[in-house]
GROMACS .gro file of C-alpha atoms in nm:
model
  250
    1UNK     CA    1  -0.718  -1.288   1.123
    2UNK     CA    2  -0.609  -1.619   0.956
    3UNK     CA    3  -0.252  -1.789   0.973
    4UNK     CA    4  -0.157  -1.993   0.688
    5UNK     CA    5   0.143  -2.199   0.602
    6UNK     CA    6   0.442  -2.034   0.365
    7UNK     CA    7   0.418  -2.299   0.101
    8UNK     CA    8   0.019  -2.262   0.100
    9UNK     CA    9   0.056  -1.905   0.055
   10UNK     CA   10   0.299  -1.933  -0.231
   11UNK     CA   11   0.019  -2.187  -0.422
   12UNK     CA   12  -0.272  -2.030  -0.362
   13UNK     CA   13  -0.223  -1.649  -0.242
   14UNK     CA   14  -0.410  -1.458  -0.063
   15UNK     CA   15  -0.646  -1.601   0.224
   16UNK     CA   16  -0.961  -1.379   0.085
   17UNK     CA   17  -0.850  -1.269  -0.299
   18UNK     CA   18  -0.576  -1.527  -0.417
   19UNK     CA   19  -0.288  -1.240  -0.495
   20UNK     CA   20   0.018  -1.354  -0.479
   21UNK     CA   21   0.201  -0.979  -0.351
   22UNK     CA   22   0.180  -0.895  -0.010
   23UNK     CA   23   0.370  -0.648   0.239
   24UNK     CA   24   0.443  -0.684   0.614
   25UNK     CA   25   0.191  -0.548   0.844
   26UNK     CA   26   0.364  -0.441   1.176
   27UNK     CA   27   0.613  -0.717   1.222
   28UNK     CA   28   0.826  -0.989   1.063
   29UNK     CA   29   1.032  -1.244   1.174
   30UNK     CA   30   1.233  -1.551   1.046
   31UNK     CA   31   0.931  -1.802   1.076
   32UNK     CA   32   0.663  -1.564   1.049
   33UNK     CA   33   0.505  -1.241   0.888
   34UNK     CA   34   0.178  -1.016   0.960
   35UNK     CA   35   0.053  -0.932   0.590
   36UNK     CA   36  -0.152  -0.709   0.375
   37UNK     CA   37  -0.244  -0.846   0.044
   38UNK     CA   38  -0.187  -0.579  -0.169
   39UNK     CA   39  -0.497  -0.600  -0.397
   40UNK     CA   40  -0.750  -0.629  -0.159
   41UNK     CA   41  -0.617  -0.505   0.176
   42UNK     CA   42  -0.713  -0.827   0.334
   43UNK     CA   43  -0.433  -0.879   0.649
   44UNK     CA   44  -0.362  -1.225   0.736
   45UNK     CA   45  -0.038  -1.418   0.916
   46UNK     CA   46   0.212  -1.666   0.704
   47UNK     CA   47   0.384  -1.899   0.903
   48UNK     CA   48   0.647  -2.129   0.840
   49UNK     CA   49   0.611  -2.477   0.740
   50UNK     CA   50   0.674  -2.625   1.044
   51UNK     CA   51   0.477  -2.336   1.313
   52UNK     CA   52   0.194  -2.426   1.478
   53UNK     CA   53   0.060  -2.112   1.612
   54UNK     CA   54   0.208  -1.747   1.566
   55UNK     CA   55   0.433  -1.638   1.829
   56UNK     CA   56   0.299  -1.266   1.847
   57UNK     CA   57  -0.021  -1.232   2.042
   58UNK     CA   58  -0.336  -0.979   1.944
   59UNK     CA   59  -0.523  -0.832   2.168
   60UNK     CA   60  -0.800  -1.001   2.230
   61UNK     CA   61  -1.070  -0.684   2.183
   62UNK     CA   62  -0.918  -0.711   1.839
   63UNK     CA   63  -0.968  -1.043   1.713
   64UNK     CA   64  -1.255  -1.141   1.548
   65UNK     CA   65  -1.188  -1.499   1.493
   66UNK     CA   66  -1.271  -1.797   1.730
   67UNK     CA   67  -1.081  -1.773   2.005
   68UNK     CA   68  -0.989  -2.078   2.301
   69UNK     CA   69  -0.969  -2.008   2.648
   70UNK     CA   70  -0.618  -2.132   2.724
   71UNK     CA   71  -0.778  -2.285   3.055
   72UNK     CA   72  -0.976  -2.499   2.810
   73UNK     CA   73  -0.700  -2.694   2.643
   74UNK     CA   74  -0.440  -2.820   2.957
   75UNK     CA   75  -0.495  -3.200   2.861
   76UNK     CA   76  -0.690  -3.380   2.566
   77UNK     CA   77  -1.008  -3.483   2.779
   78UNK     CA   78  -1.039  -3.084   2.799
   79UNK     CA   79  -0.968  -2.993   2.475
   80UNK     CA   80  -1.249  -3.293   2.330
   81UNK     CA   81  -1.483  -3.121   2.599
   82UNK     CA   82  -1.465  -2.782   2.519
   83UNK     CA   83  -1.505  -2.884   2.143
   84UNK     CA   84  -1.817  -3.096   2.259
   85UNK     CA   85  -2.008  -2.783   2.373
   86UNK     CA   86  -1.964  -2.583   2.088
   87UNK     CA   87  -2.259  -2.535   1.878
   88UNK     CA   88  -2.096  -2.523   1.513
   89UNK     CA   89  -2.467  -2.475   1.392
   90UNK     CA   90  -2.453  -2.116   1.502
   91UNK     CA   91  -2.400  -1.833   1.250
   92UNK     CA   92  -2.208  -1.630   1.485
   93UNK     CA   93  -1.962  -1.937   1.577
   94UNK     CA   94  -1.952  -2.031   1.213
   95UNK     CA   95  -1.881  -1.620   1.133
   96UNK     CA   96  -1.599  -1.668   1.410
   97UNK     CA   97  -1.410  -1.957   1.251
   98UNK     CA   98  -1.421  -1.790   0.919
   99UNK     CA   99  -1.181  -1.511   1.072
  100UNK     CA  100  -0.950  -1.740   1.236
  101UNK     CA  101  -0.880  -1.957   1.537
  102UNK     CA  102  -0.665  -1.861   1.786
  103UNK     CA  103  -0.597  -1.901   2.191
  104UNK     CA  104  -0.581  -1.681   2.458
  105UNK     CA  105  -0.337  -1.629   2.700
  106UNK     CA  106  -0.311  -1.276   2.934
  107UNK     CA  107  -0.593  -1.112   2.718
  108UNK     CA  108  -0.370  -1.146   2.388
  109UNK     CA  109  -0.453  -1.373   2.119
  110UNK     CA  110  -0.213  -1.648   1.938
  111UNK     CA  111  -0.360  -1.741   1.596
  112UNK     CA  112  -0.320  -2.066   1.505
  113UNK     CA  113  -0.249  -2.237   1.135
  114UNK     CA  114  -0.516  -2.357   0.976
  115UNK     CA  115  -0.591  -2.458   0.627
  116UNK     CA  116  -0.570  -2.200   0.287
  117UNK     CA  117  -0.955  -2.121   0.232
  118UNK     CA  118  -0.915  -2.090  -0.118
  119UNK     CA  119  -0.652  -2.430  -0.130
  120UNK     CA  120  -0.688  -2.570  -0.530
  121UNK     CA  121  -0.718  -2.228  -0.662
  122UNK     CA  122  -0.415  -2.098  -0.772
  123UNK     CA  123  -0.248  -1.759  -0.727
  124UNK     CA  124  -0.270  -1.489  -0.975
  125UNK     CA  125  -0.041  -1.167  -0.990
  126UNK     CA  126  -0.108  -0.871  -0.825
  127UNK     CA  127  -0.368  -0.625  -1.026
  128UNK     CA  128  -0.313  -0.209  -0.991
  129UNK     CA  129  -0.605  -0.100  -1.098
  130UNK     CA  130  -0.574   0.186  -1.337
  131UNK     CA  131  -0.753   0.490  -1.127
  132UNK     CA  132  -0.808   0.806  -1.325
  133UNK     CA  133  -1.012   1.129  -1.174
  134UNK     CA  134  -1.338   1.180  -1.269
  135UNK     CA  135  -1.387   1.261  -1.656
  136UNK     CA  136  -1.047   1.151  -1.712
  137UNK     CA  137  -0.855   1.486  -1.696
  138UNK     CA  138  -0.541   1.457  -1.598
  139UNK     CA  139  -0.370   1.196  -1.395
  140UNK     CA  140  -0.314   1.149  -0.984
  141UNK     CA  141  -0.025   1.254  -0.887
  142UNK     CA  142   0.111   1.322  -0.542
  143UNK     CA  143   0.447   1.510  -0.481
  144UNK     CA  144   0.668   1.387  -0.255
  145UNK     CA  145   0.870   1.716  -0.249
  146UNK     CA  146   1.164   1.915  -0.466
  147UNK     CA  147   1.527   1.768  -0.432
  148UNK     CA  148   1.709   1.663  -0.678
  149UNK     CA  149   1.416   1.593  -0.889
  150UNK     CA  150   1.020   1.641  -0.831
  151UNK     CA  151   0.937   1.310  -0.742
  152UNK     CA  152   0.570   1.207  -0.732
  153UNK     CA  153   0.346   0.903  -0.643
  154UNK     CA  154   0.124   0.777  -0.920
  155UNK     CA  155  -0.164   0.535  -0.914
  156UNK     CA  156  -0.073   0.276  -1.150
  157UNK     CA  157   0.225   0.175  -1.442
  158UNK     CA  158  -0.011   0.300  -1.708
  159UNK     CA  159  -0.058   0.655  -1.509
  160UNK     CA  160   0.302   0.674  -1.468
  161UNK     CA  161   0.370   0.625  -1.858
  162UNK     CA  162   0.070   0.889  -1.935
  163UNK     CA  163   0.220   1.170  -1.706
  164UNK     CA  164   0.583   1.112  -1.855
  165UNK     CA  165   0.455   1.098  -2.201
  166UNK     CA  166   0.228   1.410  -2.121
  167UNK     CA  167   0.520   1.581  -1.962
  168UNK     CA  168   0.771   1.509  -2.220
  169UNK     CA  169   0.576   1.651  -2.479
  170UNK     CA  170   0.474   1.963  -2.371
  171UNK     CA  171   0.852   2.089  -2.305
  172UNK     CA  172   0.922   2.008  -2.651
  173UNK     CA  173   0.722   2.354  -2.724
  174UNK     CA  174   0.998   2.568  -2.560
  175UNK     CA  175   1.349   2.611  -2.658
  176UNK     CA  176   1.463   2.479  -2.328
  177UNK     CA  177   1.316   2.226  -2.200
  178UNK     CA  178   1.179   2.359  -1.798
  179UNK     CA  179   1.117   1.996  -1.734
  180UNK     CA  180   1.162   1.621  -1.829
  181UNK     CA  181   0.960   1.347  -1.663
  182UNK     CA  182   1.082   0.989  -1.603
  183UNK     CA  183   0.926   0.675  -1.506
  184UNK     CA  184   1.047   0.501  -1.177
  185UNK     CA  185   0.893   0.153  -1.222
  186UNK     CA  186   0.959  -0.132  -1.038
  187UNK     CA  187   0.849  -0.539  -1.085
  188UNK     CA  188   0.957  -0.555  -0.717
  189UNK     CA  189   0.761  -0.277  -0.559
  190UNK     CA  190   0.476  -0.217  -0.793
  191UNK     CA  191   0.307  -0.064  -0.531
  192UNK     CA  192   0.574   0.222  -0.523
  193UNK     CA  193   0.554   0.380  -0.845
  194UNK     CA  194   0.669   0.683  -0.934
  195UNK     CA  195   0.742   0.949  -1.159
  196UNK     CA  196   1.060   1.167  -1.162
  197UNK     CA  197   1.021   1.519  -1.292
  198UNK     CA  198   1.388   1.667  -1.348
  199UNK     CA  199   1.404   2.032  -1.361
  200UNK     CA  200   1.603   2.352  -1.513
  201UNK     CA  201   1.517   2.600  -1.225
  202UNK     CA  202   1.400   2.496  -0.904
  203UNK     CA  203   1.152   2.749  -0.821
  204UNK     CA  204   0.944   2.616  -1.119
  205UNK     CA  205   0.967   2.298  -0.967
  206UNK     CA  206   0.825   2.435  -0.647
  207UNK     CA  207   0.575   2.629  -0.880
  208UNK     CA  208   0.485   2.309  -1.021
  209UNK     CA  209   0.470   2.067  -0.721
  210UNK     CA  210   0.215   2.350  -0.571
  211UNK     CA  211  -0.005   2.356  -0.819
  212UNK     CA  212  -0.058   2.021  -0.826
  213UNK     CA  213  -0.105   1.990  -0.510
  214UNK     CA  214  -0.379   2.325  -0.537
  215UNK     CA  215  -0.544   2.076  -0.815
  216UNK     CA  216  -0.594   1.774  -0.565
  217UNK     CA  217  -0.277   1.630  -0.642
  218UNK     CA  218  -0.402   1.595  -1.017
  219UNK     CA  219  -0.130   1.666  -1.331
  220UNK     CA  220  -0.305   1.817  -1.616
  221UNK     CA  221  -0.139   1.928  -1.959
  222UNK     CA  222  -0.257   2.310  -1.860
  223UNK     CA  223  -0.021   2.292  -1.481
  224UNK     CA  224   0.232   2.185  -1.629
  225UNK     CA  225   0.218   2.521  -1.929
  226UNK     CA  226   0.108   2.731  -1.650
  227UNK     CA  227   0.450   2.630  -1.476
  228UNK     CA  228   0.677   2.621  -1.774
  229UNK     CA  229   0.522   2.996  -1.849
  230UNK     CA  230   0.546   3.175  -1.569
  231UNK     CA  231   0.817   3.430  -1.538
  232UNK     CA  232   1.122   3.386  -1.340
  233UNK     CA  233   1.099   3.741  -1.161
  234UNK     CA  234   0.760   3.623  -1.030
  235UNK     CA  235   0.863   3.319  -0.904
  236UNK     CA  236   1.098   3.479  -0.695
  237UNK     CA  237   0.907   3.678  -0.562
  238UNK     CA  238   0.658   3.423  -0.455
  239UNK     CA  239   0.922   3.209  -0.360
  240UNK     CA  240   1.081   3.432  -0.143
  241UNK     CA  241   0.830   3.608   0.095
  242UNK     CA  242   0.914   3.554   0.471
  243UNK     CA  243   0.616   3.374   0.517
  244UNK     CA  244   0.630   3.117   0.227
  245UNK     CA  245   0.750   2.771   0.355
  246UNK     CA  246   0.881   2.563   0.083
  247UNK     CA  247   0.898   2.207   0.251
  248UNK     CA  248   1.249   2.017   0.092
  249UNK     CA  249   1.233   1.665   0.038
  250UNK     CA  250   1.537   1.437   0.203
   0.00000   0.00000   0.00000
């Protein structure tokens, strides 16, 4: 785990991957932030400008990094010992330092600032990859439940625009449209894409969210005609048996 300075992070990114988009990662404060870069997963601390060493503590089982016994570091003759007897030649210390440095204190772990490992390469913008299944059938796409819409998680902006294109132009075969699909898109979360399916009659929606969800959570062009084709009477009777549990989304 490696703490960086705010300005160093807003230059160069990511400690690992240089992306310039991460979320919090347990805990956030004023002065400082556990992240996850949202490209490569990589979690890291960003501290303010003026922080020396994070005030929230790991515990020490977890950390990976280098870590200084607190009794080590009381006055400066210490702290030049202690760095005297380290061997800086071994891979394991070397492997250490690359994770971070921090000190202990009551088996927890304070990570402390160091320099950006990638400082003089700038930051790019975060990449979604575009993730299809295999053969390209169809599209991911996870329901979150029926309320006023079916709303569903989708992989990426292009997956989003593929399912409401896909969507949109199947309905246009029936005289009423069962369905119309909507992108929810955005620049701010573009980890939290979505895709709002707006419905005539809910039971189709539920018909439609659980075949999806039969498929793998996969949208195909033949789910959504087997859901726009099946006959109200037998929805409701599918629908409506004692032991069918239709989960509502709030």
């Amino acid at each position: 785990m490696k703490a960086i300075k705010f300005l160093d992070f807003k230059k160069y990114g990511c400690v690992n991957c240089g992306c310039n988009y991460a979320y919090t990662d347990g805990y956030h404060f004023g002065t400082e932030a556990a992240v996850i870069c949202a490209e490569c997963g990589t979690k890291f601390i960003i501290l303010n400008s003026n922080t020396k060493i994070a005030s929230i503590g790991y515990h020490k089982k977890s950390f990976n990094g280098f870590i200084i016994p607190k009794k080590d570091i009381t006055t400066k003759e210490s702290i030049l010992q202690f760095i005297s007897e380290i061997n800086f030649s071994d891979p394991i210390i070397q492997k250490q330092l690359q994770e971070g440095l921090g000190i202990e204190k009551d088996d927890f772990v304070y990570v402390l600032v160091g320099p950006h490992p990638r400082e003089g390469i700038p930051a790019h913008d975060l990449v979604v990859p575009d993730i299809r299944p295999e053969g390209e059938k169809g599209d991911y796409c996870t329901p979150r439940g029926v309320g006023y819409d079916l709303a569903c998680f989708v992989k990426s902006k292009q997956a989003g625009e593929r399912i409401t294109e896909m969507i949109n132009k199947v309905v246009q075969d029936y005289e009423e449209k069962p369905f119309t699909c909507r992108l929810d898109y955005r620049e701010s979360e573009p980890l939290w894409i979505q895709v709002k399916i707006a419905y005539q009659n809910r039971l189709r929606a539920l018909y439609l969210e659980e075949l999806i969800k039969e498929n793998n959570n996969i949208i195909t062009e033949g789910i959504i005609r087997i859901a726009c084709n099946e006959k109200i009477e037998n929805l409701v009777e599918n629908f409506h048996k004692p032991s069918k549990k239709i989960k509502e989304k709030k």
